Amino acid sequence: MSELVAIGFQNKFEADEVMLSLLKLEQEHLVDLEDAVVVTKNSAGKIRIKPYYDLVVAASGMSGNFWGRLLTTLMEGSDPETLAKIGIDKLFIQKIEQTMKPDTSAIFVLVRKAEPDKIVEELGKFKGRILRTSLSKQEAAELEALLF
């Protein structure tokens, strides 16, 4: 089962810094990232999505499309009941909406497994608002089906 984790930041560059920390942790085998994306919102409200994925996944085109559609769905206020059916609750959506203000950033990560103590220690130096929801394999498949 993968864990969908979202962390929002009041600084538009901090999510990028967290991504670099997660990549270092992955090299040390302390976290197994399935997929990740950094989202920034500039002062004019323009949203930029920066996906991080392996070339094997990138060749299929699935990863970038998945994140783009998921984030568009979440940020455009899609039907909460539909999202709830696939494990994304209304509170999670509200927290994302509250977090993504102009000149902010967020990181969305699908984590396969992790060493929680080491991650808390490493990410504790950042000032973010943690939002998260667990996705089972079935929920992830349903989400994918909804978005594609």
mmCIF file of C-alpha atoms in Angstrom:
data_model
loop_
_atom_site.group_PDB
_atom_site.id
_atom_site.type_symbol
_atom_site.label_atom_id
_atom_site.label_comp_id
_atom_site.label_asym_id
_atom_site.label_seq_id
_atom_site.Cartn_x
_atom_site.Cartn_y
_atom_site.Cartn_z
ATOM 1 C CA MET A 1 0.000 0.000 0.000
ATOM 2 C CA SER A 2 1.332 3.419 -0.916
ATOM 3 C CA GLU A 3 0.937 6.454 1.277
ATOM 4 C CA LEU A 4 -0.016 9.720 -0.396
ATOM 5 C CA VAL A 5 1.606 12.518 1.571
ATOM 6 C CA ALA A 6 1.195 16.224 0.952
ATOM 7 C CA ILE A 7 3.142 18.943 2.746
ATOM 8 C CA GLY A 8 2.483 22.637 2.167
ATOM 9 C CA PHE A 9 4.941 25.485 2.725
ATOM 10 C CA GLN A 10 4.639 29.260 3.098
ATOM 11 C CA ASN A 11 7.740 29.701 0.913
ATOM 12 C CA LYS A 12 7.609 28.915 -2.798
ATOM 13 C CA PHE A 13 11.071 27.275 -2.756
ATOM 14 C CA GLU A 14 10.825 25.106 0.349
ATOM 15 C CA ALA A 15 9.055 22.170 -1.312
ATOM 16 C CA ASP A 16 12.014 21.891 -3.708
ATOM 17 C CA GLU A 17 14.379 21.739 -0.718
ATOM 18 C CA VAL A 18 12.275 18.986 0.853
ATOM 19 C CA MET A 19 12.342 17.050 -2.416
ATOM 20 C CA LEU A 20 16.144 17.160 -2.402
ATOM 21 C CA SER A 21 16.163 15.878 1.191
ATOM 22 C CA LEU A 22 13.829 13.026 0.241
ATOM 23 C CA LEU A 23 16.050 12.093 -2.698
ATOM 24 C CA LYS A 24 19.035 11.927 -0.313
ATOM 25 C CA LEU A 25 17.040 9.722 2.065
ATOM 26 C CA GLU A 26 16.125 7.489 -0.857
ATOM 27 C CA GLN A 27 19.804 7.059 -1.737
ATOM 28 C CA GLU A 28 20.393 5.974 1.871
ATOM 29 C CA HIS A 29 17.502 3.456 1.555
ATOM 30 C CA LEU A 30 15.535 5.196 4.309
ATOM 31 C CA VAL A 31 12.562 5.908 2.063
ATOM 32 C CA ASP A 32 11.203 4.274 -1.085
ATOM 33 C CA LEU A 33 9.546 6.930 -3.242
ATOM 34 C CA GLU A 34 7.081 5.659 -5.797
ATOM 35 C CA ASP A 35 6.455 9.076 -7.283
ATOM 36 C CA ALA A 36 6.646 12.745 -6.309
ATOM 37 C CA VAL A 37 5.746 16.192 -7.540
ATOM 38 C CA VAL A 38 6.520 19.701 -6.335
ATOM 39 C CA VAL A 39 3.818 22.314 -6.863
ATOM 40 C CA THR A 40 4.452 26.047 -6.656
ATOM 41 C CA LYS A 41 2.020 28.925 -6.877
ATOM 42 C CA ASN A 42 3.481 32.320 -7.811
ATOM 43 C CA SER A 43 2.248 35.746 -6.695
ATOM 44 C CA ALA A 44 -0.110 35.929 -9.700
ATOM 45 C CA GLY A 45 -1.669 32.581 -8.758
ATOM 46 C CA LYS A 46 -0.044 30.593 -11.579
ATOM 47 C CA ILE A 47 0.550 26.978 -10.606
ATOM 48 C CA ARG A 48 3.654 25.122 -11.781
ATOM 49 C CA ILE A 49 3.939 21.340 -11.427
ATOM 50 C CA LYS A 50 7.405 19.761 -11.312
ATOM 51 C CA PRO A 51 7.215 15.955 -11.395
ATOM 52 C CA TYR A 52 10.023 13.670 -10.218
ATOM 53 C CA TYR A 53 9.879 10.193 -11.702
ATOM 54 C CA ASP A 54 12.069 7.448 -13.072
ATOM 55 C CA LEU A 55 12.703 7.273 -16.811
ATOM 56 C CA VAL A 56 10.916 3.921 -17.086
ATOM 57 C CA VAL A 57 7.716 5.515 -15.789
ATOM 58 C CA ALA A 58 8.345 8.686 -17.790
ATOM 59 C CA ALA A 59 8.512 6.739 -21.039
ATOM 60 C CA SER A 60 4.966 5.516 -20.489
ATOM 61 C CA GLY A 61 3.798 9.072 -19.863
ATOM 62 C CA MET A 62 1.663 7.888 -16.966
ATOM 63 C CA SER A 63 3.395 9.667 -14.099
ATOM 64 C CA GLY A 64 3.210 13.224 -15.391
ATOM 65 C CA ASN A 65 -0.347 12.795 -16.623
ATOM 66 C CA PHE A 66 -1.378 11.230 -13.312
ATOM 67 C CA TRP A 67 -0.040 14.095 -11.200
ATOM 68 C CA GLY A 68 -1.304 16.788 -13.521
ATOM 69 C CA ARG A 69 -4.807 15.383 -13.526
ATOM 70 C CA LEU A 70 -4.836 14.634 -9.793
ATOM 71 C CA LEU A 71 -3.703 18.124 -8.826
ATOM 72 C CA THR A 72 -6.033 19.780 -11.308
ATOM 73 C CA THR A 73 -8.881 17.685 -9.922
ATOM 74 C CA LEU A 74 -8.026 18.623 -6.336
ATOM 75 C CA MET A 75 -7.430 22.321 -6.965
ATOM 76 C CA GLU A 76 -10.443 22.897 -9.169
ATOM 77 C CA GLY A 77 -12.809 21.620 -6.515
ATOM 78 C CA SER A 78 -14.009 18.368 -8.041
ATOM 79 C CA ASP A 79 -16.908 16.496 -6.526
ATOM 80 C CA PRO A 80 -15.865 15.593 -2.944
ATOM 81 C CA GLU A 81 -18.109 12.512 -2.930
ATOM 82 C CA THR A 82 -16.334 11.076 -5.967
ATOM 83 C CA LEU A 83 -12.929 11.716 -4.402
ATOM 84 C CA ALA A 84 -14.087 10.230 -1.075
ATOM 85 C CA LYS A 85 -14.925 6.966 -2.859
ATOM 86 C CA ILE A 86 -11.256 6.570 -3.755
ATOM 87 C CA GLY A 87 -9.833 7.456 -0.339
ATOM 88 C CA ILE A 88 -9.345 11.215 -0.644
ATOM 89 C CA ASP A 89 -11.469 12.834 2.024
ATOM 90 C CA LYS A 90 -12.992 16.312 2.097
ATOM 91 C CA LEU A 91 -10.735 17.481 4.939
ATOM 92 C CA PHE A 92 -7.626 16.602 2.910
ATOM 93 C CA ILE A 93 -8.955 18.615 -0.043
ATOM 94 C CA GLN A 94 -9.799 21.571 2.218
ATOM 95 C CA LYS A 95 -6.298 21.538 3.706
ATOM 96 C CA ILE A 96 -4.751 21.588 0.236
ATOM 97 C CA GLU A 97 -6.954 24.514 -0.790
ATOM 98 C CA GLN A 98 -6.074 26.421 2.403
ATOM 99 C CA THR A 99 -2.366 25.743 1.964
ATOM 100 C CA MET A 100 -1.906 26.683 -1.706
ATOM 101 C CA LYS A 101 -1.976 30.486 -1.530
ATOM 102 C CA PRO A 102 0.132 32.799 -3.743
ATOM 103 C CA ASP A 103 3.919 32.473 -3.209
ATOM 104 C CA THR A 104 3.618 29.059 -1.579
ATOM 105 C CA SER A 105 4.651 25.543 -2.485
ATOM 106 C CA ALA A 106 3.701 21.982 -1.708
ATOM 107 C CA ILE A 107 5.105 18.537 -2.242
ATOM 108 C CA PHE A 108 2.956 15.513 -3.031
ATOM 109 C CA VAL A 109 4.682 12.156 -2.613
ATOM 110 C CA LEU A 110 3.635 8.541 -3.040
ATOM 111 C CA VAL A 111 5.741 6.600 -0.534
ATOM 112 C CA ARG A 112 6.020 2.800 -0.694
ATOM 113 C CA LYS A 113 7.900 2.427 2.580
ATOM 114 C CA ALA A 114 9.916 4.586 4.930
ATOM 115 C CA GLU A 115 11.841 4.769 8.175
ATOM 116 C CA PRO A 116 9.571 7.252 10.008
ATOM 117 C CA ASP A 117 12.088 8.293 12.684
ATOM 118 C CA LYS A 118 14.748 9.204 10.123
ATOM 119 C CA ILE A 119 12.275 11.078 7.941
ATOM 120 C CA VAL A 120 10.902 13.072 10.876
ATOM 121 C CA GLU A 121 14.467 13.925 11.895
ATOM 122 C CA GLU A 122 15.422 15.075 8.382
ATOM 123 C CA LEU A 123 12.212 16.913 7.532
ATOM 124 C CA GLY A 124 11.849 18.429 11.001
ATOM 125 C CA LYS A 125 14.064 21.324 9.928
ATOM 126 C CA PHE A 126 11.422 22.499 7.450
ATOM 127 C CA LYS A 127 8.359 24.499 8.410
ATOM 128 C CA GLY A 128 5.527 22.818 6.560
ATOM 129 C CA ARG A 129 1.915 21.897 7.104
ATOM 130 C CA ILE A 130 1.537 18.145 6.812
ATOM 131 C CA LEU A 131 -1.508 16.766 5.019
ATOM 132 C CA ARG A 132 -1.855 13.102 4.194
ATOM 133 C CA THR A 133 -4.139 10.284 3.177
ATOM 134 C CA SER A 134 -3.469 6.576 2.837
ATOM 135 C CA LEU A 135 -4.211 4.913 -0.467
ATOM 136 C CA SER A 136 -4.621 1.167 -0.784
ATOM 137 C CA LYS A 137 -3.730 -0.514 -4.089
ATOM 138 C CA GLN A 138 -7.413 -0.639 -4.969
ATOM 139 C CA GLU A 139 -7.924 3.041 -4.121
ATOM 140 C CA ALA A 140 -4.875 4.010 -6.193
ATOM 141 C CA ALA A 141 -6.267 2.039 -9.147
ATOM 142 C CA GLU A 142 -9.685 3.684 -8.737
ATOM 143 C CA LEU A 143 -8.065 7.116 -8.583
ATOM 144 C CA GLU A 144 -6.108 6.364 -11.730
ATOM 145 C CA ALA A 145 -9.294 5.185 -13.471
ATOM 146 C CA LEU A 146 -11.075 8.371 -12.442
ATOM 147 C CA LEU A 147 -8.307 10.594 -13.765
ATOM 148 C CA PHE A 148 -7.645 8.845 -17.091
#
